[in-house]
């Protein structure tokens, strides 16, 4: 914890806090510290218990993803507080855990929109890597009905799922683009030069173009 405190940089914190992340540790330096510590499940648990954002990010990097029980991960997600901890927990831990499918189903139906966004993130992963058994048309129905009015984090996750369906599944591409065009979610999102817009019709079209160009 003392080492993490030494890595704290006020300018980094200022940038992070604009995104809801209350820490000032450079993530490259955090990863270097995790590399030195290697995998330590018990230490990861102690870091998590501090409720400090930088310590929790470090915990995620040094834990054993498959070691967590389903209910442990459910509690951790609800405790995650900040967007970066939430995203890393889902991507680096839950996706590699044997309970991920069970949690995907439970979280997708959760009334808390931030928890539900984790369920949609796991669904997006399945759309891309293991779509067998998913009702893609049904997912598009839900997105069409709910995405426009969804809170920001949930809306972002649903939009990512919409784009992924359009990119990976040609039979649903026209409908996915049509939904994006009608709902106009993230249409005016500021995009840096060289980056792809998160507006689904643009995102889908660009990624499909790249697939055909390679």
Coordinates of N, CA and C in Angstrom, one line a residue:
X1 N 0.8 -1.2 0.0 CA 0.0 0.0 0.0 C 0.9 1.3 0.0
X2 N 2.0 1.2 0.7 CA 2.9 2.3 0.7 C 3.5 2.5 -0.7
X3 N 3.8 1.4 -1.4 CA 4.3 1.6 -2.7 C 3.3 2.2 -3.7
X4 N 2.1 1.8 -3.5 CA 1.0 2.3 -4.3 C 0.8 3.8 -4.0
X5 N 1.0 4.2 -2.8 CA 0.9 5.6 -2.4 C 2.0 6.4 -3.0
X6 N 3.2 5.8 -3.2 CA 4.3 6.5 -3.8 C 4.1 6.7 -5.3
X7 N 3.3 5.8 -5.9 CA 3.0 5.9 -7.3 C 1.9 6.9 -7.7
X8 N 1.3 7.4 -6.7 CA 0.1 8.3 -6.8 C 0.6 9.6 -7.5
X9 N 0.0 10.0 -8.6 CA 0.3 11.2 -9.3 C -0.9 12.1 -9.4
X10 N -0.9 13.4 -8.9 CA -2.0 14.2 -8.9 C -2.6 14.5 -10.3
X11 N -1.8 14.6 -11.3 CA -2.3 14.9 -12.6 C -3.0 13.6 -13.2
X12 N -2.5 12.5 -12.9 CA -3.1 11.2 -13.3 C -4.5 11.1 -12.6
X13 N -4.5 11.4 -11.3 CA -5.8 11.4 -10.6 C -6.8 12.3 -11.2
X14 N -6.4 13.5 -11.5 CA -7.3 14.5 -12.1 C -8.0 14.0 -13.4
X15 N -7.2 13.3 -14.2 CA -7.7 12.8 -15.5 C -8.6 11.6 -15.2
X16 N -8.2 10.7 -14.3 CA -9.0 9.5 -13.9 C -10.4 9.9 -13.3
X17 N -10.3 11.0 -12.4 CA -11.6 11.3 -11.7 C -12.6 11.9 -12.7
X18 N -12.2 12.4 -13.8 CA -13.2 12.8 -14.8 C -14.0 11.6 -15.4
X19 N -13.4 10.4 -15.3 CA -14.1 9.2 -15.7 C -14.7 8.4 -14.5
X20 N -14.7 9.0 -13.3 CA -15.2 8.3 -12.2 C -14.3 7.4 -11.4
X21 N -13.0 7.4 -11.8 CA -12.0 6.5 -11.2 C -11.2 7.3 -10.2
X22 N -11.3 7.0 -8.9 CA -10.6 7.8 -7.8 C -9.3 7.2 -7.5
X23 N -8.3 7.3 -8.4 CA -7.0 6.9 -8.2 C -6.0 7.6 -9.1
X24 N -4.8 7.7 -8.7 CA -3.8 8.5 -9.5 C -2.6 7.7 -9.9
X25 N -2.7 6.4 -10.0 CA -1.6 5.5 -10.3 C -1.6 5.2 -11.8
X26 N -0.4 5.4 -12.5 CA -0.2 5.1 -13.9 C -0.4 3.6 -14.0
X27 N -1.2 3.2 -15.0 CA -1.6 1.7 -15.1 C -0.4 0.9 -15.6
X28 N 0.5 1.5 -16.3 CA 1.7 0.7 -16.7 C 2.6 0.4 -15.5
X29 N 2.7 1.4 -14.6 CA 3.4 1.1 -13.4 C 2.7 0.1 -12.5
X30 N 1.4 0.2 -12.5 CA 0.6 -0.8 -11.7 C 0.8 -2.2 -12.2
X31 N 0.8 -2.3 -13.5 CA 1.1 -3.6 -14.1 C 2.5 -4.2 -13.9
X32 N 3.4 -3.2 -13.8 CA 4.8 -3.6 -13.5 C 4.9 -4.2 -12.1
X33 N 4.2 -3.5 -11.2 CA 4.2 -4.0 -9.8 C 3.5 -5.3 -9.7
X34 N 2.4 -5.5 -10.4 CA 1.7 -6.8 -10.4 C 2.6 -7.9 -11.0
X35 N 3.4 -7.6 -12.0 CA 4.3 -8.6 -12.6 C 5.3 -9.0 -11.6
X36 N 5.8 -8.1 -10.8 CA 6.8 -8.4 -9.7 C 6.2 -9.3 -8.6
X37 N 4.9 -9.0 -8.3 CA 4.3 -9.8 -7.2 C 3.8 -11.2 -7.7
X38 N 3.6 -11.3 -9.0 CA 3.1 -12.5 -9.5 C 1.7 -12.9 -8.9
X39 N 1.2 -14.1 -9.2 CA -0.1 -14.5 -8.7 C -0.1 -14.8 -7.2
X40 N -0.9 -14.1 -6.5 CA -1.0 -14.3 -5.0 C -2.5 -14.1 -4.6
X41 N -3.2 -15.2 -4.5 CA -4.6 -15.1 -4.3 C -5.0 -14.5 -2.9
X42 N -4.2 -14.9 -1.9 CA -4.5 -14.4 -0.5 C -4.2 -12.9 -0.5
X43 N -3.1 -12.5 -1.0 CA -2.8 -11.1 -1.0 C -3.8 -10.3 -1.8
X44 N -4.2 -10.9 -2.9 CA -5.3 -10.2 -3.8 C -6.5 -9.9 -2.9
X45 N -6.9 -10.9 -2.1 CA -8.1 -10.7 -1.3 C -7.9 -9.6 -0.3
X46 N -6.7 -9.5 0.3 CA -6.4 -8.4 1.2 C -6.4 -7.1 0.6
X47 N -5.9 -7.0 -0.6 CA -5.9 -5.7 -1.4 C -7.4 -5.3 -1.7
X48 N -8.2 -6.3 -2.1 CA -9.6 -6.0 -2.4 C -10.3 -5.4 -1.2
X49 N -10.0 -6.0 0.0 CA -10.7 -5.6 1.2 C -10.4 -4.1 1.6
X50 N -9.3 -3.5 1.1 CA -9.0 -2.2 1.5 C -10.0 -1.1 0.9
X51 N -10.8 -1.5 -0.1 CA -11.7 -0.6 -0.8 C -11.0 0.6 -1.5
X52 N -9.7 0.4 -1.7 CA -8.9 1.4 -2.4 C -8.9 1.0 -3.9
X53 N -9.2 2.0 -4.7 CA -9.3 1.7 -6.2 C -8.0 1.1 -6.8
X54 N -6.9 1.8 -6.5 CA -5.6 1.3 -7.1 C -5.3 -0.1 -6.5
X55 N -5.5 -0.3 -5.2 CA -5.3 -1.6 -4.6 C -6.2 -2.7 -5.2
X56 N -7.4 -2.3 -5.5 CA -8.3 -3.3 -6.1 C -7.9 -3.7 -7.6
X57 N -7.4 -2.7 -8.3 CA -7.0 -3.0 -9.6 C -5.8 -3.9 -9.6
X58 N -4.9 -3.7 -8.6 CA -3.7 -4.6 -8.4 C -4.2 -6.0 -8.0
X59 N -5.2 -6.1 -7.1 CA -5.8 -7.3 -6.7 C -6.3 -8.1 -7.9
X60 N -6.9 -7.5 -8.9 CA -7.4 -8.1 -10.1 C -6.3 -8.7 -10.9
X61 N -5.2 -8.0 -10.9 CA -4.0 -8.4 -11.7 C -3.3 -9.6 -11.1
X62 N -3.3 -9.8 -9.8 CA -2.5 -10.8 -9.2 C -3.4 -12.0 -8.7
X63 N -4.7 -11.9 -8.9 CA -5.6 -13.0 -8.3 C -5.6 -14.2 -9.3
X64 N -6.2 -15.3 -8.8 CA -6.4 -16.5 -9.7 C -7.9 -16.4 -10.1
X65 N -8.3 -16.1 -11.3 CA -9.7 -15.9 -11.7 C -10.5 -17.1 -11.4
X66 N -10.0 -18.3 -11.6 CA -10.8 -19.5 -11.4 C -11.0 -19.9 -10.0
X67 N -10.4 -19.2 -9.1 CA -10.5 -19.5 -7.6 C -11.7 -19.0 -6.9
X68 N -12.4 -18.1 -7.6 CA -13.6 -17.4 -7.0 C -14.9 -18.2 -7.1
X69 N -15.7 -18.3 -6.1 CA -17.0 -18.8 -6.1 C -18.0 -17.8 -6.8
X70 N -19.1 -18.3 -7.3 CA -20.1 -17.5 -7.9 C -20.5 -16.3 -7.0
X71 N -20.9 -16.6 -5.8 CA -21.4 -15.6 -4.9 C -20.3 -14.5 -4.5
X72 N -19.1 -15.0 -4.5 CA -18.0 -14.0 -4.2 C -17.9 -13.0 -5.3
X73 N -17.9 -13.4 -6.6 CA -17.9 -12.5 -7.7 C -19.1 -11.6 -7.8
X74 N -20.2 -12.1 -7.4 CA -21.4 -11.3 -7.4 C -21.3 -10.1 -6.4
X75 N -20.8 -10.5 -5.2 CA -20.5 -9.4 -4.2 C -19.5 -8.4 -4.6
X76 N -18.4 -8.9 -5.2 CA -17.3 -8.1 -5.7 C -17.8 -7.1 -6.7
X77 N -18.6 -7.6 -7.7 CA -19.1 -6.7 -8.7 C -19.9 -5.6 -8.1
X78 N -20.8 -5.9 -7.1 CA -21.6 -4.9 -6.5 C -20.8 -3.9 -5.7
X79 N -19.6 -4.3 -5.2 CA -18.8 -3.5 -4.4 C -17.8 -2.6 -5.3
X80 N -17.8 -2.9 -6.6 CA -16.7 -2.4 -7.5 C -16.6 -0.9 -7.5
X81 N -17.7 -0.2 -7.3 CA -17.7 1.3 -7.2 C -17.3 2.1 -8.4
X82 N -16.1 1.9 -8.9 CA -15.6 2.7 -10.0 C -15.6 1.9 -11.3
X83 N -15.7 2.7 -12.4 CA -15.8 2.0 -13.8 C -14.6 1.1 -14.1
X84 N -13.4 1.6 -13.8 CA -12.2 0.8 -14.2 C -12.2 -0.5 -13.4
X85 N -12.5 -0.5 -12.1 CA -12.5 -1.7 -11.3 C -13.6 -2.7 -11.8
X86 N -14.7 -2.1 -12.1 CA -15.9 -2.9 -12.7 C -15.4 -3.6 -14.0
X87 N -14.9 -2.8 -14.9 CA -14.5 -3.3 -16.2 C -13.4 -4.4 -16.1
X88 N -12.4 -4.1 -15.3 CA -11.3 -5.1 -15.1 C -11.8 -6.4 -14.5
X89 N -12.6 -6.2 -13.5 CA -13.2 -7.4 -12.8 C -13.9 -8.3 -13.8
X90 N -14.8 -7.7 -14.6 CA -15.5 -8.5 -15.6 C -14.6 -9.1 -16.7
X91 N -13.7 -8.3 -17.2 CA -12.8 -8.8 -18.3 C -11.7 -9.7 -17.9
X92 N -11.1 -9.4 -16.8 CA -9.9 -10.2 -16.4 C -10.2 -11.3 -15.4
X93 N -11.3 -11.3 -14.8 CA -11.6 -12.3 -13.8 C -12.9 -13.1 -14.2
X94 N -14.0 -12.4 -14.3 CA -15.3 -13.1 -14.5 C -15.3 -13.9 -15.8
X95 N -14.8 -13.3 -16.9 CA -14.8 -14.0 -18.2 C -13.9 -15.3 -18.1
X96 N -13.0 -15.4 -17.2 CA -12.1 -16.6 -17.1 C -12.6 -17.6 -16.0
X97 N -13.7 -17.2 -15.3 CA -14.2 -18.0 -14.2 C -15.3 -19.0 -14.7
X98 N -15.3 -20.2 -14.1 CA -16.3 -21.2 -14.6 C -17.7 -20.9 -14.3
X99 N -18.0 -19.8 -13.5 CA -19.4 -19.4 -13.2 C -19.8 -18.3 -14.1
X100 N -19.0 -18.0 -15.1 CA -19.3 -16.7 -15.9 C -20.7 -16.8 -16.6
X101 N -21.1 -18.0 -17.1 CA -22.4 -18.1 -17.8 C -23.5 -17.9 -16.9
X102 N -23.4 -18.5 -15.7 CA -24.4 -18.4 -14.7 C -24.6 -16.9 -14.2
X103 N -23.5 -16.2 -14.1 CA -23.5 -14.8 -13.7 C -24.0 -13.9 -14.8
X104 N -23.7 -14.3 -16.1 CA -24.2 -13.5 -17.2 C -25.7 -13.5 -17.2
X105 N -26.3 -14.6 -17.0 CA -27.8 -14.7 -17.0 C -28.4 -13.9 -15.8
X106 N -27.8 -14.1 -14.6 CA -28.3 -13.4 -13.4 C -28.1 -11.9 -13.5
X107 N -26.9 -11.5 -14.0 CA -26.7 -10.0 -14.0 C -27.5 -9.3 -15.1
X108 N -27.7 -10.0 -16.2 CA -28.4 -9.4 -17.3 C -29.8 -9.0 -16.9
X109 N -30.4 -9.7 -15.9 CA -31.8 -9.5 -15.5 C -31.8 -8.7 -14.2
X110 N -30.7 -8.2 -13.7 CA -30.6 -7.4 -12.5 C -31.2 -6.0 -12.6
X111 N -31.9 -5.6 -11.6 CA -32.5 -4.2 -11.7 C -31.5 -3.1 -11.6
X112 N -30.3 -3.4 -11.1 CA -29.3 -2.4 -11.0 C -28.6 -2.2 -12.4
X113 N -28.7 -1.1 -13.0 CA -28.2 -0.9 -14.4 C -26.7 -1.2 -14.5
X114 N -25.9 -0.9 -13.5 CA -24.5 -1.1 -13.5 C -24.2 -2.6 -13.5
X115 N -24.9 -3.3 -12.6 CA -24.8 -4.8 -12.6 C -25.3 -5.4 -13.9
X116 N -26.4 -4.9 -14.4 CA -26.9 -5.4 -15.7 C -25.9 -5.1 -16.9
X117 N -25.2 -4.0 -16.8 CA -24.2 -3.8 -17.8 C -23.1 -4.8 -17.9
X118 N -22.8 -5.4 -16.7 CA -21.8 -6.5 -16.7 C -22.4 -7.7 -17.4
X119 N -23.7 -8.0 -17.2 CA -24.3 -9.1 -17.9 C -24.3 -8.9 -19.4
X120 N -24.5 -7.7 -19.8 CA -24.4 -7.4 -21.3 C -23.0 -7.5 -21.8
X121 N -22.0 -7.1 -21.0 CA -20.6 -7.3 -21.4 C -20.2 -8.8 -21.6
X122 N -20.7 -9.6 -20.7 CA -20.5 -11.1 -20.9 C -21.3 -11.6 -22.1
X123 N -22.4 -11.1 -22.4 CA -23.2 -11.5 -23.5 C -22.5 -11.1 -24.8
X124 N -21.9 -9.9 -24.8 CA -21.1 -9.4 -26.0 C -20.0 -10.4 -26.3
X125 N -19.3 -10.8 -25.2 CA -18.2 -11.8 -25.3 C -18.7 -13.1 -26.0
X126 N -19.9 -13.6 -25.6 CA -20.4 -14.8 -26.2 C -20.8 -14.6 -27.6
X127 N -21.4 -13.4 -27.9 CA -21.8 -13.1 -29.3 C -20.6 -13.2 -30.2
X128 N -19.4 -12.8 -29.8 CA -18.2 -12.8 -30.6 C -17.6 -14.2 -30.6
X129 N -17.5 -14.9 -29.4 CA -16.7 -16.1 -29.3 C -17.5 -17.4 -29.2
X130 N -18.7 -17.4 -28.7 CA -19.5 -18.6 -28.5 C -21.0 -18.4 -28.6
X131 N -21.4 -18.0 -29.8 CA -22.8 -17.6 -30.0 C -23.8 -18.7 -30.0
X132 N -23.3 -20.0 -30.0 CA -24.2 -21.1 -30.0 C -25.2 -21.1 -28.8
X133 N -26.5 -21.2 -29.1 CA -27.4 -21.2 -28.0 C -28.0 -19.8 -27.7
X134 N -27.4 -18.7 -28.2 CA -27.9 -17.4 -27.9 C -29.0 -17.0 -28.9
X135 N -30.0 -16.4 -28.4 CA -31.1 -15.9 -29.3 C -30.8 -14.5 -29.7
X136 N -30.0 -14.4 -30.8 CA -29.5 -13.1 -31.3 C -30.7 -12.2 -31.7
X137 N -31.7 -12.7 -32.3 CA -32.9 -11.9 -32.7 C -33.6 -11.4 -31.4
X138 N -33.6 -12.2 -30.4 CA -34.2 -11.8 -29.1 C -33.4 -10.7 -28.5
X139 N -32.1 -10.8 -28.5 CA -31.2 -9.7 -28.0 C -31.5 -8.4 -28.7
X140 N -31.6 -8.5 -30.0 CA -31.9 -7.3 -30.8 C -33.2 -6.7 -30.4
X141 N -34.2 -7.5 -30.1 CA -35.5 -7.0 -29.7 C -35.4 -6.2 -28.4
X142 N -34.6 -6.8 -27.4 CA -34.4 -6.1 -26.1 C -33.6 -4.8 -26.3
X143 N -32.6 -4.8 -27.1 CA -31.8 -3.6 -27.4 C -32.7 -2.5 -28.1
X144 N -33.5 -2.9 -29.0 CA -34.4 -2.0 -29.8 C -35.4 -1.3 -28.8
X145 N -35.9 -2.1 -27.8 CA -36.9 -1.6 -26.9 C -36.3 -0.8 -25.8
X146 N -35.1 -1.1 -25.3 CA -34.6 -0.5 -24.1 C -33.4 0.4 -24.2
X147 N -32.6 0.2 -25.2 CA -31.3 0.9 -25.2 C -31.4 2.5 -25.2
X148 N -32.3 3.0 -25.9 CA -32.5 4.5 -26.0 C -32.6 5.1 -24.7
X149 N -33.4 4.5 -23.8 CA -33.6 5.1 -22.5 C -32.8 4.6 -21.3
X150 N -31.9 3.7 -21.6 CA -31.1 3.0 -20.6 C -30.1 4.0 -20.0
X151 N -29.7 3.9 -18.7 CA -28.7 4.7 -18.1 C -27.3 4.5 -18.8
X152 N -26.4 5.4 -18.7 CA -25.2 5.5 -19.5 C -24.4 4.2 -19.6
X153 N -24.1 3.6 -18.4 CA -23.2 2.4 -18.4 C -23.9 1.3 -19.1
X154 N -25.2 1.1 -18.8 CA -26.0 0.0 -19.4 C -26.1 0.3 -20.9
X155 N -26.4 1.5 -21.3 CA -26.6 1.9 -22.7 C -25.3 1.6 -23.5
X156 N -24.2 1.9 -22.9 CA -22.9 1.6 -23.5 C -22.7 0.1 -23.8
X157 N -23.0 -0.7 -22.8 CA -22.8 -2.1 -22.9 C -23.8 -2.7 -23.9
X158 N -25.0 -2.2 -23.9 CA -26.0 -2.7 -24.9 C -25.6 -2.3 -26.3
X159 N -25.1 -1.1 -26.5 CA -24.6 -0.6 -27.8 C -23.5 -1.5 -28.3
X160 N -22.6 -1.9 -27.4 CA -21.4 -2.7 -27.8 C -21.9 -4.1 -28.3
X161 N -22.9 -4.6 -27.6 CA -23.5 -5.9 -28.0 C -24.2 -5.7 -29.4
X162 N -24.9 -4.7 -29.6 CA -25.5 -4.4 -30.9 C -24.5 -4.4 -32.0
X163 N -23.4 -3.7 -31.8 CA -22.3 -3.6 -32.8 C -21.7 -5.0 -33.0
X164 N -21.5 -5.7 -31.9 CA -20.9 -7.0 -32.1 C -21.7 -8.0 -32.9
X165 N -23.1 -7.9 -32.6 CA -24.0 -8.8 -33.4 C -23.9 -8.4 -34.9
X166 N -23.9 -7.1 -35.2 CA -23.8 -6.7 -36.6 C -22.5 -7.0 -37.2
X167 N -21.4 -7.0 -36.5 CA -20.1 -7.3 -37.0 C -19.9 -8.8 -37.3
X168 N -20.3 -9.6 -36.3 CA -20.0 -11.0 -36.4 C -21.0 -11.9 -37.1
X169 N -22.3 -11.4 -37.2 CA -23.3 -12.2 -37.8 C -24.0 -11.5 -38.9
X170 N -23.6 -11.8 -40.2 CA -24.1 -11.1 -41.4 C -25.6 -11.2 -41.5
X171 N -26.2 -12.3 -41.1 CA -27.7 -12.5 -41.2 C -28.5 -11.4 -40.4
X172 N -27.8 -10.9 -39.4 CA -28.5 -9.9 -38.5 C -27.9 -8.4 -38.7
X173 N -27.0 -8.3 -39.7 CA -26.3 -7.0 -39.9 C -27.2 -5.9 -40.3
X174 N -28.1 -6.1 -41.2 CA -28.9 -5.0 -41.7 C -29.8 -4.5 -40.6
X175 N -30.4 -5.5 -39.8 CA -31.3 -5.1 -38.7 C -30.5 -4.3 -37.7
X176 N -29.3 -4.8 -37.3 CA -28.5 -4.1 -36.3 C -28.1 -2.7 -36.7
X177 N -27.8 -2.5 -38.0 CA -27.5 -1.1 -38.5 C -28.7 -0.3 -38.4
X178 N -29.9 -0.9 -38.8 CA -31.1 -0.1 -38.8 C -31.5 0.3 -37.4
X179 N -31.3 -0.6 -36.4 CA -31.6 -0.2 -35.0 C -30.8 1.0 -34.6
X180 N -29.5 0.8 -34.9 CA -28.5 1.9 -34.5 C -28.9 3.2 -35.2
X181 N -29.3 3.2 -36.4 CA -29.6 4.5 -37.1 C -30.9 5.1 -36.6
X182 N -31.9 4.3 -36.2 CA -33.1 4.8 -35.7 C -33.0 5.3 -34.2
X183 N -32.2 4.6 -33.4 CA -32.1 5.0 -32.0 C -31.0 6.2 -31.8
X184 N -30.1 6.3 -32.7 CA -29.0 7.3 -32.7 C -28.2 7.4 -31.4
X185 N -28.1 6.2 -30.7 CA -27.3 6.2 -29.5 C -25.8 6.4 -29.8
X186 N -25.2 7.3 -29.1 CA -23.8 7.7 -29.3 C -23.4 8.2 -30.7
X187 N -24.4 8.7 -31.4 CA -24.2 9.2 -32.8 C -23.2 10.4 -32.7
X188 N -23.3 11.2 -31.7 CA -22.5 12.4 -31.6 C -21.3 12.3 -30.7
X189 N -21.0 11.0 -30.3 CA -19.9 10.8 -29.3 C -18.6 11.3 -29.9
X190 N -17.8 12.2 -29.2 CA -16.6 12.7 -29.7 C -15.6 11.5 -29.9
X191 N -15.0 11.4 -31.1 CA -14.1 10.4 -31.4 C -12.8 11.0 -31.9
X192 N -11.7 10.5 -31.3 CA -10.3 11.0 -31.6 C -10.0 10.6 -33.0
X193 N -9.1 11.4 -33.7 CA -8.7 11.0 -35.1 C -8.0 9.6 -35.1
X194 N -8.4 8.8 -36.0 CA -7.8 7.4 -36.1 C -8.6 6.4 -35.3
X195 N -9.5 6.8 -34.5 CA -10.4 5.9 -33.7 C -11.7 5.7 -34.4
X196 N -12.3 4.5 -34.1 CA -13.6 4.2 -34.7 C -14.7 4.7 -33.8
X197 N -15.7 5.4 -34.4 CA -16.9 5.9 -33.6 C -17.6 4.7 -32.9
X198 N -18.1 4.9 -31.7 CA -18.9 3.9 -31.1 C -20.4 3.9 -31.6
X199 N -20.7 4.8 -32.5 CA -22.1 4.8 -33.1 C -22.2 3.5 -33.9
X200 N -23.1 2.6 -33.5 CA -23.1 1.3 -34.1 C -23.1 1.1 -35.6
X201 N -23.9 1.9 -36.4 CA -23.8 1.8 -37.8 C -22.4 2.0 -38.4
X202 N -21.7 3.0 -37.8 CA -20.3 3.4 -38.3 C -19.4 2.3 -37.8
X203 N -19.5 1.9 -36.6 CA -18.6 0.8 -36.0 C -18.8 -0.5 -36.8
X204 N -20.0 -0.9 -37.0 CA -20.2 -2.2 -37.8 C -19.6 -2.1 -39.2
X205 N -19.9 -1.0 -39.9 CA -19.5 -0.8 -41.2 C -17.9 -0.9 -41.3
X206 N -17.3 -0.1 -40.4 CA -15.8 0.0 -40.4 C -15.2 -1.4 -40.1
X207 N -15.7 -2.1 -39.1 CA -15.1 -3.4 -38.7 C -15.3 -4.4 -39.8
X208 N -16.4 -4.4 -40.5 CA -16.7 -5.4 -41.6 C -15.7 -5.0 -42.7
X209 N -15.6 -3.7 -43.0 CA -14.7 -3.3 -44.1 C -13.2 -3.8 -43.8
X210 N -12.8 -3.7 -42.6 CA -11.5 -4.2 -42.2 C -11.3 -5.7 -42.4
X211 N -12.4 -6.4 -42.1 CA -12.3 -7.9 -42.2 C -12.1 -8.3 -43.7
X212 N -12.8 -7.5 -44.6 CA -12.7 -7.8 -46.0 C -11.4 -7.3 -46.6
X213 N -10.8 -6.3 -46.0 CA -9.5 -5.8 -46.5 C -8.3 -6.7 -46.1
X214 N -8.5 -7.5 -45.1 CA -7.3 -8.3 -44.7 C -7.3 -9.7 -45.4

